[in-house]
PDB file of N, CA and C in Angstrom:
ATOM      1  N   UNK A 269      -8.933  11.592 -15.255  1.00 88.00           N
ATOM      2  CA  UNK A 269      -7.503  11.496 -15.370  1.00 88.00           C
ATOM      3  C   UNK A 269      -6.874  11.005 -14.063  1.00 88.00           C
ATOM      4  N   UNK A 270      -7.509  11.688 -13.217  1.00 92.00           N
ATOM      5  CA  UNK A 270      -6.914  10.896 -11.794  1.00 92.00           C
ATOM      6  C   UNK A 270      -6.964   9.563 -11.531  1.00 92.00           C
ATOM      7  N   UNK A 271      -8.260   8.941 -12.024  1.00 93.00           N
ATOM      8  CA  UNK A 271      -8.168   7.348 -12.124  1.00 93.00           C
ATOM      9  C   UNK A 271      -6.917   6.896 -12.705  1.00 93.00           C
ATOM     10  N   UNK A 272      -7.486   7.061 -14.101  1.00 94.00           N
ATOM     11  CA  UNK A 272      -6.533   6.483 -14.831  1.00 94.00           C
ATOM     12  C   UNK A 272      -4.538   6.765 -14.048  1.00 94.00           C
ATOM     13  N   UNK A 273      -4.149   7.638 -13.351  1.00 94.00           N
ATOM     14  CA  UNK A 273      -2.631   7.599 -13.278  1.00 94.00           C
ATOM     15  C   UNK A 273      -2.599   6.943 -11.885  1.00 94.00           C
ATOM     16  N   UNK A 274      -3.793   6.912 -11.174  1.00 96.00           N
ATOM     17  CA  UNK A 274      -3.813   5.772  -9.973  1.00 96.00           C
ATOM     18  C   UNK A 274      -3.739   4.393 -10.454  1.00 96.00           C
ATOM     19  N   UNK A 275      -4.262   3.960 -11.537  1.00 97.00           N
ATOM     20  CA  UNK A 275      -4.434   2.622 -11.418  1.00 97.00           C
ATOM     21  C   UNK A 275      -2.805   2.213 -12.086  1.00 97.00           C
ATOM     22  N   UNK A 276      -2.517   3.447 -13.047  1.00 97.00           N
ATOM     23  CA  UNK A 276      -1.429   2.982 -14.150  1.00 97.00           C
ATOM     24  C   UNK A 276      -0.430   2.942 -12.745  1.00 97.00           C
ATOM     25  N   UNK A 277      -0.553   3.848 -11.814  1.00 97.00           N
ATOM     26  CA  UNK A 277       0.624   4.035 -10.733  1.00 97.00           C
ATOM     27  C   UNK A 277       0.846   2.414  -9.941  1.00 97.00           C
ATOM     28  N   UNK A 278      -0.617   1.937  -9.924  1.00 98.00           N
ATOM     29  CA  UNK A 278      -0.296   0.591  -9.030  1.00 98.00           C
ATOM     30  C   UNK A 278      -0.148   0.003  -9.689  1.00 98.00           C
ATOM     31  N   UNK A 279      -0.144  -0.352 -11.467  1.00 98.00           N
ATOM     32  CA  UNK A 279      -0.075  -0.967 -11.903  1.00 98.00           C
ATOM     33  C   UNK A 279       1.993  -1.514 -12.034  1.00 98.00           C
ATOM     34  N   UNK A 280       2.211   0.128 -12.567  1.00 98.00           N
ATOM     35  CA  UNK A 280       3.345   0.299 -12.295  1.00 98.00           C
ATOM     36  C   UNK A 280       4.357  -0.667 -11.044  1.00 98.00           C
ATOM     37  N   UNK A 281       3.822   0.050  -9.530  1.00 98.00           N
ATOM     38  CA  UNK A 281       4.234  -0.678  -8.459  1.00 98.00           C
ATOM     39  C   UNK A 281       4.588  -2.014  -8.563  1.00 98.00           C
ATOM     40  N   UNK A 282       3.428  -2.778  -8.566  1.00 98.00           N
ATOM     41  CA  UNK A 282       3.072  -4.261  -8.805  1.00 98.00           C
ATOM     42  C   UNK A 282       4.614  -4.633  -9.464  1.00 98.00           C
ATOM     43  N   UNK A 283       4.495  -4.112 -11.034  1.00 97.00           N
ATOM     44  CA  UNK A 283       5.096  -5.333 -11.805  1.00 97.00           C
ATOM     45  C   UNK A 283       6.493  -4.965 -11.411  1.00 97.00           C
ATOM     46  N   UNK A 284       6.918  -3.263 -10.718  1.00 98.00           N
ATOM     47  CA  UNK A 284       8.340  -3.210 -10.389  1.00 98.00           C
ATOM     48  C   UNK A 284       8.732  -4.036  -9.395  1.00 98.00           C
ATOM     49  N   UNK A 285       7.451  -4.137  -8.215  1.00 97.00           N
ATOM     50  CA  UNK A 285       8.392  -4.458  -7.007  1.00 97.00           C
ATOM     51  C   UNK A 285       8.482  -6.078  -7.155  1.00 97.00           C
ATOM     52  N   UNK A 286       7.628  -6.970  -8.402  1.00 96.00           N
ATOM     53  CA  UNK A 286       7.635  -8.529  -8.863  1.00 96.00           C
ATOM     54  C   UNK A 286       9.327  -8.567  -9.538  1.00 96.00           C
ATOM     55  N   UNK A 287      10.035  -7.547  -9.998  1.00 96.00           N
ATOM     56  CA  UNK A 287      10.829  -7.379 -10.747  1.00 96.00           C
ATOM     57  C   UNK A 287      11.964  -7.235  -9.950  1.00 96.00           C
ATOM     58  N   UNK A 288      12.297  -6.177  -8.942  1.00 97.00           N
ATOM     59  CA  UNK A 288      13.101  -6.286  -7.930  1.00 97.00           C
ATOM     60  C   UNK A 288      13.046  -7.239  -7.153  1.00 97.00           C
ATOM     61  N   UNK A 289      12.002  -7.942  -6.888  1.00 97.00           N
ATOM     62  CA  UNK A 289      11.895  -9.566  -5.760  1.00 97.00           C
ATOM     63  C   UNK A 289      13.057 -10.587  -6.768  1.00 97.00           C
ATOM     64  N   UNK A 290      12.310 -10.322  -7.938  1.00 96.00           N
ATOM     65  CA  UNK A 290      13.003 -11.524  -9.166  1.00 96.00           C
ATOM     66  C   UNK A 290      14.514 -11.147  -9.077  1.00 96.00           C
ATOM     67  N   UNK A 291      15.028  -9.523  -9.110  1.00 96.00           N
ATOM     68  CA  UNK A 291      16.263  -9.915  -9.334  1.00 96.00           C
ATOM     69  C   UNK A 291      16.913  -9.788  -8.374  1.00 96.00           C
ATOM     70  N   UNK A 292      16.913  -9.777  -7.007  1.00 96.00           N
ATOM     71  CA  UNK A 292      17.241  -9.901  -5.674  1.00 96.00           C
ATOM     72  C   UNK A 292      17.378 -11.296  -5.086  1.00 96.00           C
ATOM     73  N   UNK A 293      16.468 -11.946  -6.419  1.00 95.00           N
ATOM     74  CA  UNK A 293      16.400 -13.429  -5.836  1.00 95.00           C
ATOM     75  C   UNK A 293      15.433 -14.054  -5.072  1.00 95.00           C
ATOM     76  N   UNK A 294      14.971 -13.174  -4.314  1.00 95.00           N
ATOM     77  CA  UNK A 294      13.737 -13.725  -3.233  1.00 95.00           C
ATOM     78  C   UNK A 294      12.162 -14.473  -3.898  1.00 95.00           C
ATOM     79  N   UNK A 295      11.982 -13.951  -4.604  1.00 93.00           N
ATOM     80  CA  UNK A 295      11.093 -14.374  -5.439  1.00 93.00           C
ATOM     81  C   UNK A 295      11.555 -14.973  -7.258  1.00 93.00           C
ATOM     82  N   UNK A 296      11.104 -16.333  -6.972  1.00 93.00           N
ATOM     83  CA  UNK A 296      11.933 -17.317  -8.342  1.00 93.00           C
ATOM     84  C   UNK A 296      10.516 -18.029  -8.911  1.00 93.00           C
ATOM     85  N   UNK A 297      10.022 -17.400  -9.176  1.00 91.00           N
ATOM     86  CA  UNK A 297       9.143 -17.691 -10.276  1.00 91.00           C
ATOM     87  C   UNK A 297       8.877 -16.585 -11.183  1.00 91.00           C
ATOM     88  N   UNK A 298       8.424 -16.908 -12.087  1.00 90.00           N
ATOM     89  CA  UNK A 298       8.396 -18.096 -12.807  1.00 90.00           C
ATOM     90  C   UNK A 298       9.827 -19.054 -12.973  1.00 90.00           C
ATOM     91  N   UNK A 299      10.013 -19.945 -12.874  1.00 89.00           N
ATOM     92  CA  UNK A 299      11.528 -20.805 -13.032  1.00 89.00           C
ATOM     93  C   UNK A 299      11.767 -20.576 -13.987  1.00 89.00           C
ATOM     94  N   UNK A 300      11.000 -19.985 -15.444  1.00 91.00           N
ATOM     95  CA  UNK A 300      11.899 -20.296 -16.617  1.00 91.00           C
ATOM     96  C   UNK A 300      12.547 -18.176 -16.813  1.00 91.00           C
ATOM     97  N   UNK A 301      12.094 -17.627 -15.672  1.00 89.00           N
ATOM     98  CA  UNK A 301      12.337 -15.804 -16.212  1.00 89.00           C
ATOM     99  C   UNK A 301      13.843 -16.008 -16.193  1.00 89.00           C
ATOM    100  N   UNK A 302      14.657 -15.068 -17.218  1.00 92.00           N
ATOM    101  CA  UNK A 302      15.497 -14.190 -17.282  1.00 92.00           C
ATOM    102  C   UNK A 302      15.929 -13.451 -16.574  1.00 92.00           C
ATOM    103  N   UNK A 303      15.206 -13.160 -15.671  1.00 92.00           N
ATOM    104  CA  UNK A 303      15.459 -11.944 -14.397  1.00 92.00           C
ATOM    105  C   UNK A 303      15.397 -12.711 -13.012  1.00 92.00           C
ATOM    106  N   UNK A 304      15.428 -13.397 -12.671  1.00 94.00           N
ATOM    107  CA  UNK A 304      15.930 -14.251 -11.611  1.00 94.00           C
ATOM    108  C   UNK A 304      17.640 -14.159 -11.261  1.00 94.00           C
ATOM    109  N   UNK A 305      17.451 -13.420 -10.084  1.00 93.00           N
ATOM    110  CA  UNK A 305      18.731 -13.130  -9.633  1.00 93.00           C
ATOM    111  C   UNK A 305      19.654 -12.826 -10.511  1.00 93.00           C
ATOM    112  N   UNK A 306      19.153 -11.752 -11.205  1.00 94.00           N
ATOM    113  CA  UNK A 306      20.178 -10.489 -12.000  1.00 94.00           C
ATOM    114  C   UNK A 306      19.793  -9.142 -11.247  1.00 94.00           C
ATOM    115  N   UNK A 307      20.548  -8.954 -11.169  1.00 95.00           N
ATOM    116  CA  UNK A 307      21.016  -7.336 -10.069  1.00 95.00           C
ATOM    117  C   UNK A 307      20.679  -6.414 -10.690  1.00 95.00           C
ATOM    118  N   UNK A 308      20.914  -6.146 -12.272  1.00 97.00           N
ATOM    119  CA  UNK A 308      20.351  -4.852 -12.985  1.00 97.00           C
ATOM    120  C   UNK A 308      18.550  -4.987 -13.147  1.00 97.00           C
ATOM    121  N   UNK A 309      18.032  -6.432 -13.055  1.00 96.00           N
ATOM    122  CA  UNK A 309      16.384  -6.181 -13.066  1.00 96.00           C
ATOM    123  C   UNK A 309      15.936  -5.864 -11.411  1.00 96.00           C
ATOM    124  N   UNK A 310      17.141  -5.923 -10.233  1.00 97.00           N
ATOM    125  CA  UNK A 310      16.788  -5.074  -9.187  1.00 97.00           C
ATOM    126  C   UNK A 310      16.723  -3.649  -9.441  1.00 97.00           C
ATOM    127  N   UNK A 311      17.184  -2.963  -9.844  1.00 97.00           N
ATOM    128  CA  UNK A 311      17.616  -1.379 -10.279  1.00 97.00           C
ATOM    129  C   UNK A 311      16.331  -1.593 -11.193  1.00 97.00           C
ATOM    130  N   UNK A 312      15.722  -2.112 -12.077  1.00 98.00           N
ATOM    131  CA  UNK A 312      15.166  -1.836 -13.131  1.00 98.00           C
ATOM    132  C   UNK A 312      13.643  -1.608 -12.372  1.00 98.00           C
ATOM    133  N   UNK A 313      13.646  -2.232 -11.596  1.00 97.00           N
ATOM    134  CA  UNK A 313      12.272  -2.855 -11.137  1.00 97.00           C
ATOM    135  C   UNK A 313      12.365  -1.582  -9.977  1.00 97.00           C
ATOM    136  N   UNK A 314      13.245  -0.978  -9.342  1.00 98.00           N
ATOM    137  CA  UNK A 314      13.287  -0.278  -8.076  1.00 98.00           C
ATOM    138  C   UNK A 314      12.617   0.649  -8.834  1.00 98.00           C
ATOM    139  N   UNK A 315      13.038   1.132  -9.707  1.00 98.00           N
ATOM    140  CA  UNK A 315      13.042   2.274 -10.844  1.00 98.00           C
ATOM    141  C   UNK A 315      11.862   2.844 -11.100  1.00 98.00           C
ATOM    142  N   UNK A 316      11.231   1.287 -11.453  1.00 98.00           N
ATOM    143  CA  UNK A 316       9.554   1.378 -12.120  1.00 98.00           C
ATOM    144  C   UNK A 316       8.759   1.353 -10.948  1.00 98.00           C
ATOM    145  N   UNK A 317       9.303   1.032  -9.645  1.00 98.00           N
ATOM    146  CA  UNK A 317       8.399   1.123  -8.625  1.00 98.00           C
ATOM    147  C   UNK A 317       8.342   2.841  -8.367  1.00 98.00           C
ATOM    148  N   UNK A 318       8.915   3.246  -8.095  1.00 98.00           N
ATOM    149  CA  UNK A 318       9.505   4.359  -7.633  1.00 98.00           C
ATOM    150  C   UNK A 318       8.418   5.641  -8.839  1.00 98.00           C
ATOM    151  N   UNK A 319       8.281   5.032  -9.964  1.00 98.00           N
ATOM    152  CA  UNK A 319       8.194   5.701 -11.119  1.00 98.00           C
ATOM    153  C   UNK A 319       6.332   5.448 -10.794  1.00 98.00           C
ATOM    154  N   UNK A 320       5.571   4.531 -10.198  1.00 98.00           N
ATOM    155  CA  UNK A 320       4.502   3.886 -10.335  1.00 98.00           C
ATOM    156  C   UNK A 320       3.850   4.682  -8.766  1.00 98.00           C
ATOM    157  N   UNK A 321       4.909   4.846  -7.799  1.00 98.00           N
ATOM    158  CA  UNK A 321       4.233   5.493  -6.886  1.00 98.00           C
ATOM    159  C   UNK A 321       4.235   7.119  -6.817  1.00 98.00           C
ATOM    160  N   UNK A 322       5.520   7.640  -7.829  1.00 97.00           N
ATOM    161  CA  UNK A 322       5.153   9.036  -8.460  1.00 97.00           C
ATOM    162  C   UNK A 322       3.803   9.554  -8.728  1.00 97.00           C
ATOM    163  N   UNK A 323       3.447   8.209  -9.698  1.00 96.00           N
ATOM    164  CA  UNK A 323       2.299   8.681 -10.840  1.00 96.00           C
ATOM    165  C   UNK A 323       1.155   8.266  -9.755  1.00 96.00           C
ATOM    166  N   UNK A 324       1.120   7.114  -8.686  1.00 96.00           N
ATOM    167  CA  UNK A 324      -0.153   6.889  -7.796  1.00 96.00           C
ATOM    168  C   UNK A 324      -0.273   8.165  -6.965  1.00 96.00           C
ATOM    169  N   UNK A 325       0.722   8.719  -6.201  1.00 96.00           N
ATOM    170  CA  UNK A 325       1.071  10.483  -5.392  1.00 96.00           C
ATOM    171  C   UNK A 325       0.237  11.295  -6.438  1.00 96.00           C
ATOM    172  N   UNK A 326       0.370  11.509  -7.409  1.00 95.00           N
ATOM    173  CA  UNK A 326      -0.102  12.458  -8.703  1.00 95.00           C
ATOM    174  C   UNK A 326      -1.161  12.457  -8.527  1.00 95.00           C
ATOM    175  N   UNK A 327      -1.955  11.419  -8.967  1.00 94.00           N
ATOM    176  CA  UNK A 327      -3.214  11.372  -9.515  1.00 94.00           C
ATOM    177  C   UNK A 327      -4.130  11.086  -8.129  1.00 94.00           C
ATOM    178  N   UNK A 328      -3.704  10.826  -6.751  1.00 92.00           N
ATOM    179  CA  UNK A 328      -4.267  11.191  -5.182  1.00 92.00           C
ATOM    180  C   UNK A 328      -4.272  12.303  -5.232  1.00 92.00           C
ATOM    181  N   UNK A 329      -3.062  13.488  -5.409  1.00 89.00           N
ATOM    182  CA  UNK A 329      -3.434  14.806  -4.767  1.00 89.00           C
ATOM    183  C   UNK A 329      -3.983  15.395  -5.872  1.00 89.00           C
ATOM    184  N   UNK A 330      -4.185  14.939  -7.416  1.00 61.00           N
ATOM    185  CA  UNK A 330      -4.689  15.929  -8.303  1.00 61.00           C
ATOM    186  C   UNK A 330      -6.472  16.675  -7.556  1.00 61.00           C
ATOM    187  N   UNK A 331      -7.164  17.300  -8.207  1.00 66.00           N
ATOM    188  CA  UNK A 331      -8.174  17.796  -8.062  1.00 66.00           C
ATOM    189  C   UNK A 331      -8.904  17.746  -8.868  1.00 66.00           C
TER     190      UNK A 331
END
């Protein structure tokens, strides 16, 4: 079980903090996304990061 909420945790990370880059603007690819410099897929993406390093913390200190 500890694997598994480590990997889901970075998995998590990854696609939030690709998501906050996208809607912050800094990162514009793919050219054709939806979420390119929209402000609520910053919040969305902070969210899921935040939510991804919960679950990576978890499944490090489990036993």
């Amino acid at each position: 079980m500890r694997f598994v909420l480590m990997v889901f945790g970075v998995a998590l990370m990854l696609s939030g903090g690709l998501w906050a880059l996208q809607g912050l603007g800094l990162v514009m690819w793919p050219a054709e996304s939806f979420m390119l410099a929209e402000r609520q897929w910053a919040l969305y993406g902070a969210i899921t990061f935040l939510i991804g390093a919960l679950l990576f913390w978890r499944g490090s200190r489990r036993r």
